[in-house]
CSV table of C-alpha atoms in Angstrom, one decimal:
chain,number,residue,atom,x,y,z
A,715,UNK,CA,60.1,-0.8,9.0
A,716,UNK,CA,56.3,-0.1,9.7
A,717,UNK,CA,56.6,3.6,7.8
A,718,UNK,CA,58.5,1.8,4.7
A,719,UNK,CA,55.7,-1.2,4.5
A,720,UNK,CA,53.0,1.0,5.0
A,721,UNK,CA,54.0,3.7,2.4
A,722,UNK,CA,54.9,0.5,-0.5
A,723,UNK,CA,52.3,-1.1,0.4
A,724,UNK,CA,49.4,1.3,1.9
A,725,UNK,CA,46.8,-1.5,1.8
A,726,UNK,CA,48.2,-4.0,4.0
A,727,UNK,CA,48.0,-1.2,7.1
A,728,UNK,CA,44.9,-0.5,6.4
A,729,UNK,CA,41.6,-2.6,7.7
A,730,UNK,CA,39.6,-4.8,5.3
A,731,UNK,CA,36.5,-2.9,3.8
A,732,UNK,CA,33.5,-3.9,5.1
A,733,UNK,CA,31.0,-4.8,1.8
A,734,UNK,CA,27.9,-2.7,2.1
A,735,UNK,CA,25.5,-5.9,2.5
A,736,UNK,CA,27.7,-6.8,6.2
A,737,UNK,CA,26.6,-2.4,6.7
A,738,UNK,CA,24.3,-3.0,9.5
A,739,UNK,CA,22.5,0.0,8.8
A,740,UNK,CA,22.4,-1.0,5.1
A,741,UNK,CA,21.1,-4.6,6.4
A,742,UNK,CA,18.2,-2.9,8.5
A,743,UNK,CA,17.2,0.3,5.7
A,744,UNK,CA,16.9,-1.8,3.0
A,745,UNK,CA,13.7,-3.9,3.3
A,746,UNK,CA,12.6,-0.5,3.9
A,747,UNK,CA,13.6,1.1,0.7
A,748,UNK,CA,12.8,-1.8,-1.5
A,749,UNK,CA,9.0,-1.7,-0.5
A,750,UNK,CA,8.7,1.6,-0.6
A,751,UNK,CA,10.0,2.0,-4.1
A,752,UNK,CA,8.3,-1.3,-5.4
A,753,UNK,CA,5.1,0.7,-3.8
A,754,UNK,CA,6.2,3.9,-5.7
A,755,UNK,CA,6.3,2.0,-9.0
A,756,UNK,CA,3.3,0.5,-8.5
A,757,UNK,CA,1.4,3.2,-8.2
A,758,UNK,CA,2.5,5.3,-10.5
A,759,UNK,CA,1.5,2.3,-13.0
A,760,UNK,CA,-2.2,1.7,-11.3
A,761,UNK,CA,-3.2,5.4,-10.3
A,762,UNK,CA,-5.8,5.3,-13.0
A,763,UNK,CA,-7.4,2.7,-12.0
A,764,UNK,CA,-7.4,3.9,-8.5
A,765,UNK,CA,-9.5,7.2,-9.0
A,766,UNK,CA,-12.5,5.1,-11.4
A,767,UNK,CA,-12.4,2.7,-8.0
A,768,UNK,CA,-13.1,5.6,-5.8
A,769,UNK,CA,-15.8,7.5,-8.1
A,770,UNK,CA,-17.3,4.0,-8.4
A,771,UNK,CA,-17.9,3.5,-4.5
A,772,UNK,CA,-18.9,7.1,-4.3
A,773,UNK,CA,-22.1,6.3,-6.7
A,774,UNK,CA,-20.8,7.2,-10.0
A,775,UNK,CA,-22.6,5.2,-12.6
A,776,UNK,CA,-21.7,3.6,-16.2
A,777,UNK,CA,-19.2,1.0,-15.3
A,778,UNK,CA,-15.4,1.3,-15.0
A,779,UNK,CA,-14.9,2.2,-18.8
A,780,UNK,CA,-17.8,4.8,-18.4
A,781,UNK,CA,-16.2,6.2,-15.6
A,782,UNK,CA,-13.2,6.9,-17.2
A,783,UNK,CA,-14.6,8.3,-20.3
A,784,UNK,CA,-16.3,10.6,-17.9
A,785,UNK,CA,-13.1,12.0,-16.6
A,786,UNK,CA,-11.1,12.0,-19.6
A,787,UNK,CA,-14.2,14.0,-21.6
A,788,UNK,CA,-15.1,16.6,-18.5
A,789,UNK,CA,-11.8,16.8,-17.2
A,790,UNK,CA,-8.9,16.2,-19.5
A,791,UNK,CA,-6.8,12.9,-19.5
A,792,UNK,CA,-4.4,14.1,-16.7
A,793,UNK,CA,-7.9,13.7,-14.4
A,794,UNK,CA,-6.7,10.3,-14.2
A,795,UNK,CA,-3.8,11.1,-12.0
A,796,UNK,CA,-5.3,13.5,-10.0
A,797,UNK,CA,-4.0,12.7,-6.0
A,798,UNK,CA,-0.6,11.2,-7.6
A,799,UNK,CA,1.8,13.0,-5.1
A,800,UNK,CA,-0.8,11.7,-2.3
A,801,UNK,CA,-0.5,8.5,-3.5
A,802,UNK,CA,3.5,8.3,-3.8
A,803,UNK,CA,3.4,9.9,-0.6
A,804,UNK,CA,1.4,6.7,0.6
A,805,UNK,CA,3.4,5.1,-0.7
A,806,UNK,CA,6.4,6.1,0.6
A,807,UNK,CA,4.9,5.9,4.3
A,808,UNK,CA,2.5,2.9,3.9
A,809,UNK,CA,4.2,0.7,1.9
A,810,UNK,CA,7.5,1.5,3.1
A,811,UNK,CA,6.9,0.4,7.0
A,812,UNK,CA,4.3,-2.4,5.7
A,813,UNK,CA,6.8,-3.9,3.5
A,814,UNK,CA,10.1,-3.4,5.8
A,815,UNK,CA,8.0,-4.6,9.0
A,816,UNK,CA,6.6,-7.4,7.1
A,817,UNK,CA,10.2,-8.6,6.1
A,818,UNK,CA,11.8,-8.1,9.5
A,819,UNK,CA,8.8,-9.8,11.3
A,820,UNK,CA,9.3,-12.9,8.8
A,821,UNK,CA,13.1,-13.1,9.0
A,822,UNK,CA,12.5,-13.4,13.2
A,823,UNK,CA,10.1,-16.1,13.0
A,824,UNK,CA,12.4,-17.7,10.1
A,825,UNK,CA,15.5,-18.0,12.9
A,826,UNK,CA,12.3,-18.8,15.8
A,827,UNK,CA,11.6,-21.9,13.7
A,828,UNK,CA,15.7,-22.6,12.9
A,829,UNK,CA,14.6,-22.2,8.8
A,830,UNK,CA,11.9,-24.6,8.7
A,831,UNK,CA,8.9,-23.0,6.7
A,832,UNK,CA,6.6,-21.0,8.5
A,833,UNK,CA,2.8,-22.4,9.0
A,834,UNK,CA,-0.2,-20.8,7.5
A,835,UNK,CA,-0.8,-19.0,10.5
A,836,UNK,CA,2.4,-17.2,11.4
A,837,UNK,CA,2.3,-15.6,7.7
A,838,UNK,CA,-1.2,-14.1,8.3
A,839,UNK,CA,0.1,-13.1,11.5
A,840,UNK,CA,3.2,-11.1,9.8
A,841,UNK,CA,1.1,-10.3,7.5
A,842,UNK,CA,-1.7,-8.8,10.0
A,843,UNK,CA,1.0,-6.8,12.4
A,844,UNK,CA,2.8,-5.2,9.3
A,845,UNK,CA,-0.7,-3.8,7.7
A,846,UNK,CA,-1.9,-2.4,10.9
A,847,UNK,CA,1.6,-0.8,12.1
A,848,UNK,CA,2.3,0.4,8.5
A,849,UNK,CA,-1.1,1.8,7.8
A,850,UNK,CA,-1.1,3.9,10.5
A,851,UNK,CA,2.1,5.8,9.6
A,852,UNK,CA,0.1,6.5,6.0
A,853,UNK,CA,-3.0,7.4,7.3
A,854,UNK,CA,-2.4,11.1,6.8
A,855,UNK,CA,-2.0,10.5,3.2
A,856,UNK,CA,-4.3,7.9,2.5
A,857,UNK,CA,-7.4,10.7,4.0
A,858,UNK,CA,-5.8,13.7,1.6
A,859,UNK,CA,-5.5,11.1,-1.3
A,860,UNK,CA,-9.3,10.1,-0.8
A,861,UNK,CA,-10.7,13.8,-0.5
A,862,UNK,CA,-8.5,14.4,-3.5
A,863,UNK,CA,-10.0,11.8,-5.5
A,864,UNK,CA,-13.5,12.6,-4.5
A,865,UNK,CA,-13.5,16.5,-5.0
A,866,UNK,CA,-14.8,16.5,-8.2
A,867,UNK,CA,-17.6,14.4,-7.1
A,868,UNK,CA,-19.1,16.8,-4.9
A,869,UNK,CA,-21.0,19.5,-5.7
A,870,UNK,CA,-19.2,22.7,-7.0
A,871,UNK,CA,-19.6,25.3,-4.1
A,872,UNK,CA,-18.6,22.0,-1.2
A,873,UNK,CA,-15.3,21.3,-3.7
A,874,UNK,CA,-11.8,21.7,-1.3
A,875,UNK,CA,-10.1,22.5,-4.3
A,876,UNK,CA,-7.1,20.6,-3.0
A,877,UNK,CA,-4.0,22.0,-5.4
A,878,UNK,CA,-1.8,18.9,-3.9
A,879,UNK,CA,-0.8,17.0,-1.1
A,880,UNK,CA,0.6,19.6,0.9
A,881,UNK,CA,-2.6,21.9,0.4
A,882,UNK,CA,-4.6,19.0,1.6
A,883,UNK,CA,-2.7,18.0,4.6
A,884,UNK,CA,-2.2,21.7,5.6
A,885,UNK,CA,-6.1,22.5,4.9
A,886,UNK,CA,-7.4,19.2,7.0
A,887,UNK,CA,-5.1,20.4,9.9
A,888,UNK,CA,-6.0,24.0,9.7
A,889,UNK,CA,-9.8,23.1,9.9
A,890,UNK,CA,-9.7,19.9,12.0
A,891,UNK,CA,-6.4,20.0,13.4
A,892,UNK,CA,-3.6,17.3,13.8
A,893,UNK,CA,-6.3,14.7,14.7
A,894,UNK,CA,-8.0,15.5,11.7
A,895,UNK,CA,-4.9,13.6,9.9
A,896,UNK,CA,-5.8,10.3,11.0
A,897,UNK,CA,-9.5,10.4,10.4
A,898,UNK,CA,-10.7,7.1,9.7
A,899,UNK,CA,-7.5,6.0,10.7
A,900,UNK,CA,-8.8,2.6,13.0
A,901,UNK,CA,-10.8,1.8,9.7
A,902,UNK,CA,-7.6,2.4,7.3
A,903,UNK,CA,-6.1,-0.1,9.9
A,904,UNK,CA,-8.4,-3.1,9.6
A,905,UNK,CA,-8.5,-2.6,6.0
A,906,UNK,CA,-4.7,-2.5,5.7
A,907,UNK,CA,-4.4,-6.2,8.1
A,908,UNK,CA,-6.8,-7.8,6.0
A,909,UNK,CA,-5.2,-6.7,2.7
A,910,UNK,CA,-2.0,-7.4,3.7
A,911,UNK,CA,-3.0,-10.9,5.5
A,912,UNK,CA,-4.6,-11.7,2.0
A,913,UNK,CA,-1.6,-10.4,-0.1
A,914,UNK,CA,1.7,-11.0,1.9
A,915,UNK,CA,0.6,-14.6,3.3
A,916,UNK,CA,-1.4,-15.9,0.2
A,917,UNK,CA,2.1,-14.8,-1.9
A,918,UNK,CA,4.3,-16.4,0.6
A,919,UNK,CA,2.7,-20.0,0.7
A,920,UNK,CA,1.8,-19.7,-3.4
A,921,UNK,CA,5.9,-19.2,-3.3
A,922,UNK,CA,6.3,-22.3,-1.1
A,923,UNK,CA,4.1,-24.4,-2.9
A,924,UNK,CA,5.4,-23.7,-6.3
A,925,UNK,CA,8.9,-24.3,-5.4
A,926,UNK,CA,8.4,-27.5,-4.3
A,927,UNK,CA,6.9,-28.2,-8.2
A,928,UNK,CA,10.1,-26.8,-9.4
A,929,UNK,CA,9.0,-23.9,-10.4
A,930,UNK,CA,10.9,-21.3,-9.6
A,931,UNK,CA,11.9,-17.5,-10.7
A,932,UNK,CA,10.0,-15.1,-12.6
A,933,UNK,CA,7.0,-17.7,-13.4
A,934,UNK,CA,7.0,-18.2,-9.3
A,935,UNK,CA,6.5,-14.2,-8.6
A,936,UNK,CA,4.0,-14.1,-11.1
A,937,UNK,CA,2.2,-16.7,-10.1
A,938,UNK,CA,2.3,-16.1,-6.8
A,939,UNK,CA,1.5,-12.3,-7.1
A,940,UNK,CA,-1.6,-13.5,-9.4
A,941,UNK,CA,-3.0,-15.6,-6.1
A,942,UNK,CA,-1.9,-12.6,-3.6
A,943,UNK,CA,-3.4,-9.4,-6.2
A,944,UNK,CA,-6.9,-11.7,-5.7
A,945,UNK,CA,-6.6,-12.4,-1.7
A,946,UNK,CA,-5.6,-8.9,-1.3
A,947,UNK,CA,-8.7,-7.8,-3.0
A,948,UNK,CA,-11.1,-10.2,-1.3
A,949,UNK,CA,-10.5,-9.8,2.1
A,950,UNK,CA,-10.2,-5.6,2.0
A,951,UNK,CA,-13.0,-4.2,0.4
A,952,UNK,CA,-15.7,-4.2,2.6
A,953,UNK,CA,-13.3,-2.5,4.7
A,954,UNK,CA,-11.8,-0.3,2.1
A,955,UNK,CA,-15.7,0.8,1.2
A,956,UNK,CA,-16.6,1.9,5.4
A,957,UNK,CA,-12.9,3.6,5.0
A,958,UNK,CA,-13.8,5.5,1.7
A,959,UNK,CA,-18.0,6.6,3.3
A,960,UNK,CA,-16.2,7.8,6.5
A,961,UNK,CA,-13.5,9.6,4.8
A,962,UNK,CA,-15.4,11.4,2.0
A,963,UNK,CA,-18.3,12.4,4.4
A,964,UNK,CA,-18.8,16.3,5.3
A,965,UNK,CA,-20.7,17.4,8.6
A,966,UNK,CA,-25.0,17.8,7.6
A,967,UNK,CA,-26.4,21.2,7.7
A,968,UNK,CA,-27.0,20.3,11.5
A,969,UNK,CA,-22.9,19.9,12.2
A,970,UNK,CA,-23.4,16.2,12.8
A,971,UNK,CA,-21.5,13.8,10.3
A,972,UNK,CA,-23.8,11.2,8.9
A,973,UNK,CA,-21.9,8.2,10.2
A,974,UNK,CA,-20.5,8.6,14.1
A,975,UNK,CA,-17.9,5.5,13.4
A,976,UNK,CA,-16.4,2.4,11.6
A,977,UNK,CA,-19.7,0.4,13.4
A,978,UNK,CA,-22.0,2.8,12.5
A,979,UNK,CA,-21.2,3.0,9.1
A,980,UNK,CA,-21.5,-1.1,8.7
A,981,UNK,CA,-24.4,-0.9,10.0
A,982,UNK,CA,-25.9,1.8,8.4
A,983,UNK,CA,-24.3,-0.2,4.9
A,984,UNK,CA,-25.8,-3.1,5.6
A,985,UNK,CA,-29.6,-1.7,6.3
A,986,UNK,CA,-29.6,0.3,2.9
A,987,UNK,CA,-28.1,-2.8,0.8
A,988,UNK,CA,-27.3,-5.9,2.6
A,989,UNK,CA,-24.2,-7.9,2.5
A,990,UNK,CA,-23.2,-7.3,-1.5
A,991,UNK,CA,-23.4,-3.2,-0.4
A,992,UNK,CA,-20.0,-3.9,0.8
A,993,UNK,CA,-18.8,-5.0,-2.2
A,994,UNK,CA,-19.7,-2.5,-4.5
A,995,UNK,CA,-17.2,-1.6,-7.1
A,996,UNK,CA,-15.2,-5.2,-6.5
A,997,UNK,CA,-14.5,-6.1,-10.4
A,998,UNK,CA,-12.7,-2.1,-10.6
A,999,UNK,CA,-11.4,-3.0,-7.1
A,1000,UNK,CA,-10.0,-6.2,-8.0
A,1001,UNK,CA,-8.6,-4.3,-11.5
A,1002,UNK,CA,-7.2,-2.3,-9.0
A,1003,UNK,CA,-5.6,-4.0,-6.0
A,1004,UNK,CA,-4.8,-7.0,-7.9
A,1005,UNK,CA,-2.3,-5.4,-10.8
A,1006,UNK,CA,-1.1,-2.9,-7.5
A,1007,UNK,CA,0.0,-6.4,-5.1
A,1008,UNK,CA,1.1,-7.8,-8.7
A,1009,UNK,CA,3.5,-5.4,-9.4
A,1010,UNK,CA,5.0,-4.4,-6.2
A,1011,UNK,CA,5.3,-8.0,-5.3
A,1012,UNK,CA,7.0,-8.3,-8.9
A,1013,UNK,CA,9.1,-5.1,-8.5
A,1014,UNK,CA,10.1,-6.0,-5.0
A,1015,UNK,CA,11.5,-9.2,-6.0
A,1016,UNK,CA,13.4,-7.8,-9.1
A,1017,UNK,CA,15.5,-5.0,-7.0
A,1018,UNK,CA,16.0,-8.0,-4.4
A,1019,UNK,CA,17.3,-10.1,-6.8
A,1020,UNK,CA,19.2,-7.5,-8.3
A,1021,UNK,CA,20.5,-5.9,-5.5
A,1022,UNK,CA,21.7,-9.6,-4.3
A,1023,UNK,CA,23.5,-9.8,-8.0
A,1024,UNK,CA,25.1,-7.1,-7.1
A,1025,UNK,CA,26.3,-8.5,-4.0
A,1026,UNK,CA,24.1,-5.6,-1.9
């Protein structure tokens, strides 16, 4: 009887588990999570690096090394971190939709061209879309990770005194209000497409072209992360230096700010020191950005790779 088979032999009433890798929800959240964590790790490796970048570009003098002395001597080695729980929190936004957009943009242009390869210009397209859209949902914590990093630059009675990431957010909104959030946002924007056209679509076709010279595995991702970490650095720092002027600046004693917009700003860049104004700071940058796109592309791969072992 049905009661007797079921009771002797419970699994054979029952429906076959469904793995978690056929979970659609799984299927959809997990280019998320991946970038964001790969992000998270990242960062918590380059953060250093990160804060000599933005003293740098905000006219700090002695080179990277001096820089950093600087900190560690006036302010203690933990200096070095300061904006950390902004910068996870970047992460976490940033990183997470750029990544996870950036995957499912490239899996539907994958089954558009039936699995052939996709052209040059389809992965700086991906690559383009995912920066923009992702950059806007970390705007908020890009700004309070900036003003963070650039407190102790300013003089002592204009310091925020930002206590964290909460503090910072809550502070911008009680003084500017919501829009404050997303100040500089259009510039975080184009700064985030170019970087991630340089990294995402330079790392992609590296990818391509070093499987089809057999290599393969971990020498590919470094590789490959090597050619995106210098892409990613060349294409985003005149943008990331108009993004770090307009979200440092504080209103003049007359309540106007001393750059009215992303145009402005260039322009105002280019009159006091041409072309190579833009790129001031790029060997910290490059320290920077480079070893950042290295080892989230690098970690991203490995919990891919290990979550597919798994059979996730």
């Amino acid at each position: 009887s049905f009661l007797r088979s079921a009771f002797f032999h419970p699994q054979s009433s029952l429906p076959p588990a469904m793995s978690l890798k056929d979970n659609a929800t799984w299927k959809a959240v997990k280019p998320f999570m991946n970038g964001g964590l790969s992000g998270m790790g990242a960062t918590c490796i380059i953060q250093p690096l990160d804060i000599v970048k933005v003293r740098l570009q905000l006219g700090a003098t002695g080179g990277p090394f001096g820089v950093a002395a600087g900190i560690i001597k006036n302010d203690g080695f933990g200096a070095l971190y300061t904006g950390l729980s902004a910068g996870l929190l970047r992460q976490a936004t940033y990183t997470t939709a750029r990544l996870g957009i950036h995957a499912k943009i490239v899996d539907y242009l994958k089954e558009a061209n039936k699995g052939a390869p996709l052209p040059l210009v389809q992965k700086a397209g991906a690559g383009l879309a995912a920066g923009g859209l992702g950059a806007m949902f970390g705007s908020p914590a890009d700004l309070s990770l900036i003003r963070m990093q650039a407190d102790k630059t300013l003089p002592v009675n204009e310091r925020r005194n930002y206590t964290g990431v909460v503090h910072a957010l809550s502070d911008i909104v009680k003084k500017e209000g919501v829009s404050g959030l997303f100040t500089g946002a259009g510039t975080t924007s184009i700064r985030a497409m170019a970087l991630n056209m340089g990294m995402l679509a330079s790392n992609d076709q590296a990818k391509e072209m070093m499987k089809e010279n057999n290599i393969t595995g971990f020498p590919a991702t470094l590789g490959a992360s090597a050619i995106a970490g210098f892409f990613a650095s060349f294409f985003s720092l005149p943008f990331d230096y108009v993004k770090t002027q307009l979200q440092k600046q504080k209103p003049l004693p007359d309540g106007t700010l001393p750059f009215k917009g992303f145009g402005d700003c260039c322009v105002k860049t280019m009159a006091s020191g041409g072309p190579l104004k833009f790129y001031t700071g790029f060997p910290t940058y490059y320290v920077r950005i480079a070893p950042h796109a290295m080892f989230t592309l690098i970690i991203l791969d490995q919990l891919n790779t290990t979550m597919k072992n798994a059979g996730l």
